[in-house]
Amino acid sequence: MARITYVEFGGKEHVVDVTNGMTVMEGARDNGIPGIEADCGGACACSTCHVYVDAAWVEKLPRKDAMEEDMLDFAYEPDPVRSRLTCQIKVSDALDGLKVFMPEKQI
């Protein structure tokens, strides 16, 4: 299990424990955290689960694959380094302390 901090665009923080094997997107959805819409349900087909990963975590996460990179082109104001789709980040103990920031809006 990992404790993950989701930060809304306005600065409000939500700290939740997310079960290993779930995705960061599922952790937000299942805990009613606003700002991650996840319209496609985690199929990497919509980019509405876009976040900016805290800079301290960028190198600790698995690299983006080609499909995620392509979908990020459709996200709102993507950052080439910090933008990720939360449906593509699997939770494990190694993610304990992860902090992600929601964009102003999803597409």
PDB file of C-alpha atoms in Angstrom:
ATOM      1  CA  MET A   1       0.000   0.000   0.000  1.00  0.00           C
ATOM      2  CA  ALA A   2       1.168   3.515  -0.744  1.00  0.00           C
ATOM      3  CA  ARG A   3       0.114   6.825   0.740  1.00  0.00           C
ATOM      4  CA  ILE A   4      -0.388   9.213  -2.181  1.00  0.00           C
ATOM      5  CA  THR A   5      -1.042  12.946  -2.040  1.00  0.00           C
ATOM      6  CA  TYR A   6      -3.298  14.378  -4.743  1.00  0.00           C
ATOM      7  CA  VAL A   7      -3.212  18.174  -4.956  1.00  0.00           C
ATOM      8  CA  GLU A   8      -6.098  20.018  -6.607  1.00  0.00           C
ATOM      9  CA  PHE A   9      -5.285  22.977  -8.851  1.00  0.00           C
ATOM     10  CA  GLY A  10      -6.369  25.373  -6.088  1.00  0.00           C
ATOM     11  CA  GLY A  11      -3.961  23.738  -3.620  1.00  0.00           C
ATOM     12  CA  LYS A  12      -6.274  21.509  -1.577  1.00  0.00           C
ATOM     13  CA  GLU A  13      -4.512  18.249  -0.699  1.00  0.00           C
ATOM     14  CA  HIS A  14      -6.052  14.798  -0.441  1.00  0.00           C
ATOM     15  CA  VAL A  15      -3.871  12.150   1.203  1.00  0.00           C
ATOM     16  CA  VAL A  16      -5.088   8.589   0.691  1.00  0.00           C
ATOM     17  CA  ASP A  17      -3.795   5.053   1.055  1.00  0.00           C
ATOM     18  CA  VAL A  18      -3.983   3.207  -2.253  1.00  0.00           C
ATOM     19  CA  THR A  19      -3.764  -0.574  -2.498  1.00  0.00           C
ATOM     20  CA  ASN A  20      -0.879  -2.136  -4.388  1.00  0.00           C
ATOM     21  CA  GLY A  21      -1.825  -3.253  -7.887  1.00  0.00           C
ATOM     22  CA  MET A  22      -4.308  -0.437  -8.421  1.00  0.00           C
ATOM     23  CA  THR A  23      -3.401   2.596 -10.508  1.00  0.00           C
ATOM     24  CA  VAL A  24      -2.950   6.124  -9.214  1.00  0.00           C
ATOM     25  CA  MET A  25      -6.087   7.001 -11.230  1.00  0.00           C
ATOM     26  CA  GLU A  26      -8.141   4.285  -9.511  1.00  0.00           C
ATOM     27  CA  GLY A  27      -6.957   5.593  -6.143  1.00  0.00           C
ATOM     28  CA  ALA A  28      -8.314   9.032  -7.000  1.00  0.00           C
ATOM     29  CA  ARG A  29     -11.559   7.730  -8.493  1.00  0.00           C
ATOM     30  CA  ASP A  30     -12.302   5.323  -5.637  1.00  0.00           C
ATOM     31  CA  ASN A  31     -11.699   8.050  -3.053  1.00  0.00           C
ATOM     32  CA  GLY A  32     -13.824  10.717  -4.772  1.00  0.00           C
ATOM     33  CA  ILE A  33     -10.915  13.049  -5.441  1.00  0.00           C
ATOM     34  CA  PRO A  34     -11.937  15.839  -7.833  1.00  0.00           C
ATOM     35  CA  GLY A  35      -9.776  16.833 -10.781  1.00  0.00           C
ATOM     36  CA  ILE A  36      -9.106  13.390 -12.250  1.00  0.00           C
ATOM     37  CA  GLU A  37     -12.008  12.590 -14.548  1.00  0.00           C
ATOM     38  CA  ALA A  38     -10.803   9.306 -16.072  1.00  0.00           C
ATOM     39  CA  ASP A  39     -13.442   9.319 -18.816  1.00  0.00           C
ATOM     40  CA  CYS A  40     -12.100   6.159 -20.480  1.00  0.00           C
ATOM     41  CA  GLY A  41     -11.886   4.230 -17.221  1.00  0.00           C
ATOM     42  CA  GLY A  42      -8.155   3.624 -17.460  1.00  0.00           C
ATOM     43  CA  ALA A  43      -7.755   2.507 -21.059  1.00  0.00           C
ATOM     44  CA  CYS A  44      -5.204   5.234 -21.896  1.00  0.00           C
ATOM     45  CA  ALA A  45      -7.598   6.636 -24.471  1.00  0.00           C
ATOM     46  CA  CYS A  46      -8.646  10.082 -23.239  1.00  0.00           C
ATOM     47  CA  SER A  47      -5.923  11.891 -21.199  1.00  0.00           C
ATOM     48  CA  THR A  48      -8.468  13.065 -18.585  1.00  0.00           C
ATOM     49  CA  CYS A  49      -6.409  11.574 -15.748  1.00  0.00           C
ATOM     50  CA  HIS A  50      -3.462  13.859 -16.490  1.00  0.00           C
ATOM     51  CA  VAL A  51      -1.362  15.114 -13.564  1.00  0.00           C
ATOM     52  CA  TYR A  52       1.979  16.771 -12.944  1.00  0.00           C
ATOM     53  CA  VAL A  53       4.212  14.521 -10.858  1.00  0.00           C
ATOM     54  CA  ASP A  54       6.171  16.190  -8.067  1.00  0.00           C
ATOM     55  CA  ALA A  55       9.680  16.837  -9.392  1.00  0.00           C
ATOM     56  CA  ALA A  56      11.234  14.628  -6.697  1.00  0.00           C
ATOM     57  CA  TRP A  57       9.297  11.639  -8.090  1.00  0.00           C
ATOM     58  CA  VAL A  58       9.841  11.989 -11.837  1.00  0.00           C
ATOM     59  CA  GLU A  59      12.891   9.708 -11.981  1.00  0.00           C
ATOM     60  CA  LYS A  60      11.452   7.217  -9.477  1.00  0.00           C
ATOM     61  CA  LEU A  61       8.504   6.268 -11.695  1.00  0.00           C
ATOM     62  CA  PRO A  62       8.624   3.844 -14.615  1.00  0.00           C
ATOM     63  CA  ARG A  63       9.190   5.645 -17.914  1.00  0.00           C
ATOM     64  CA  LYS A  64       6.259   6.632 -20.104  1.00  0.00           C
ATOM     65  CA  ASP A  65       5.578   4.244 -22.952  1.00  0.00           C
ATOM     66  CA  ALA A  66       4.779   5.398 -26.498  1.00  0.00           C
ATOM     67  CA  MET A  67       1.007   5.174 -26.021  1.00  0.00           C
ATOM     68  CA  GLU A  68       1.092   7.391 -22.927  1.00  0.00           C
ATOM     69  CA  GLU A  69       3.371   9.884 -24.686  1.00  0.00           C
ATOM     70  CA  ASP A  70       0.913  10.069 -27.597  1.00  0.00           C
ATOM     71  CA  MET A  71      -2.102  10.594 -25.313  1.00  0.00           C
ATOM     72  CA  LEU A  72      -0.317  13.340 -23.381  1.00  0.00           C
ATOM     73  CA  ASP A  73      -0.296  15.368 -26.608  1.00  0.00           C
ATOM     74  CA  PHE A  74      -4.049  15.816 -26.017  1.00  0.00           C
ATOM     75  CA  ALA A  75      -3.771  16.789 -22.340  1.00  0.00           C
ATOM     76  CA  TYR A  76      -4.277  20.318 -21.067  1.00  0.00           C
ATOM     77  CA  GLU A  77      -0.910  22.132 -20.902  1.00  0.00           C
ATOM     78  CA  PRO A  78       1.326  19.050 -20.717  1.00  0.00           C
ATOM     79  CA  ASP A  79       4.786  19.379 -19.237  1.00  0.00           C
ATOM     80  CA  PRO A  80       7.387  17.323 -21.140  1.00  0.00           C
ATOM     81  CA  VAL A  81       9.010  16.112 -17.909  1.00  0.00           C
ATOM     82  CA  ARG A  82       6.347  16.077 -15.173  1.00  0.00           C
ATOM     83  CA  SER A  83       3.138  15.167 -17.030  1.00  0.00           C
ATOM     84  CA  ARG A  84       1.811  11.656 -16.573  1.00  0.00           C
ATOM     85  CA  LEU A  85      -1.454   9.812 -17.054  1.00  0.00           C
ATOM     86  CA  THR A  86      -2.406   8.337 -13.708  1.00  0.00           C
ATOM     87  CA  CYS A  87      -4.038   5.312 -15.349  1.00  0.00           C
ATOM     88  CA  GLN A  88      -0.562   4.239 -16.414  1.00  0.00           C
ATOM     89  CA  ILE A  89       1.087   4.342 -12.985  1.00  0.00           C
ATOM     90  CA  LYS A  90       0.680   1.103 -10.995  1.00  0.00           C
ATOM     91  CA  VAL A  91       0.770   1.470  -7.233  1.00  0.00           C
ATOM     92  CA  SER A  92       3.350  -0.421  -5.184  1.00  0.00           C
ATOM     93  CA  ASP A  93       5.072   0.099  -1.854  1.00  0.00           C
ATOM     94  CA  ALA A  94       7.768   1.971  -3.797  1.00  0.00           C
ATOM     95  CA  LEU A  95       5.259   4.779  -4.486  1.00  0.00           C
ATOM     96  CA  ASP A  96       4.652   5.525  -0.807  1.00  0.00           C
ATOM     97  CA  GLY A  97       4.828   9.322  -0.486  1.00  0.00           C
ATOM     98  CA  LEU A  98       4.084  10.076  -4.159  1.00  0.00           C
ATOM     99  CA  LYS A  99       2.651  13.549  -4.730  1.00  0.00           C
ATOM    100  CA  VAL A 100       0.774  14.560  -7.876  1.00  0.00           C
ATOM    101  CA  PHE A 101      -0.730  17.882  -8.903  1.00  0.00           C
ATOM    102  CA  MET A 102      -3.876  18.263 -10.986  1.00  0.00           C
ATOM    103  CA  PRO A 103      -3.896  20.685 -13.912  1.00  0.00           C
ATOM    104  CA  GLU A 104      -6.307  23.615 -13.992  1.00  0.00           C
ATOM    105  CA  LYS A 105      -8.657  21.455 -16.054  1.00  0.00           C
ATOM    106  CA  GLN A 106      -8.760  18.241 -18.011  1.00  0.00           C
ATOM    107  CA  ILE A 107      -9.444  18.429 -21.751  1.00  0.00           C
TER     108      ILE A 107
END
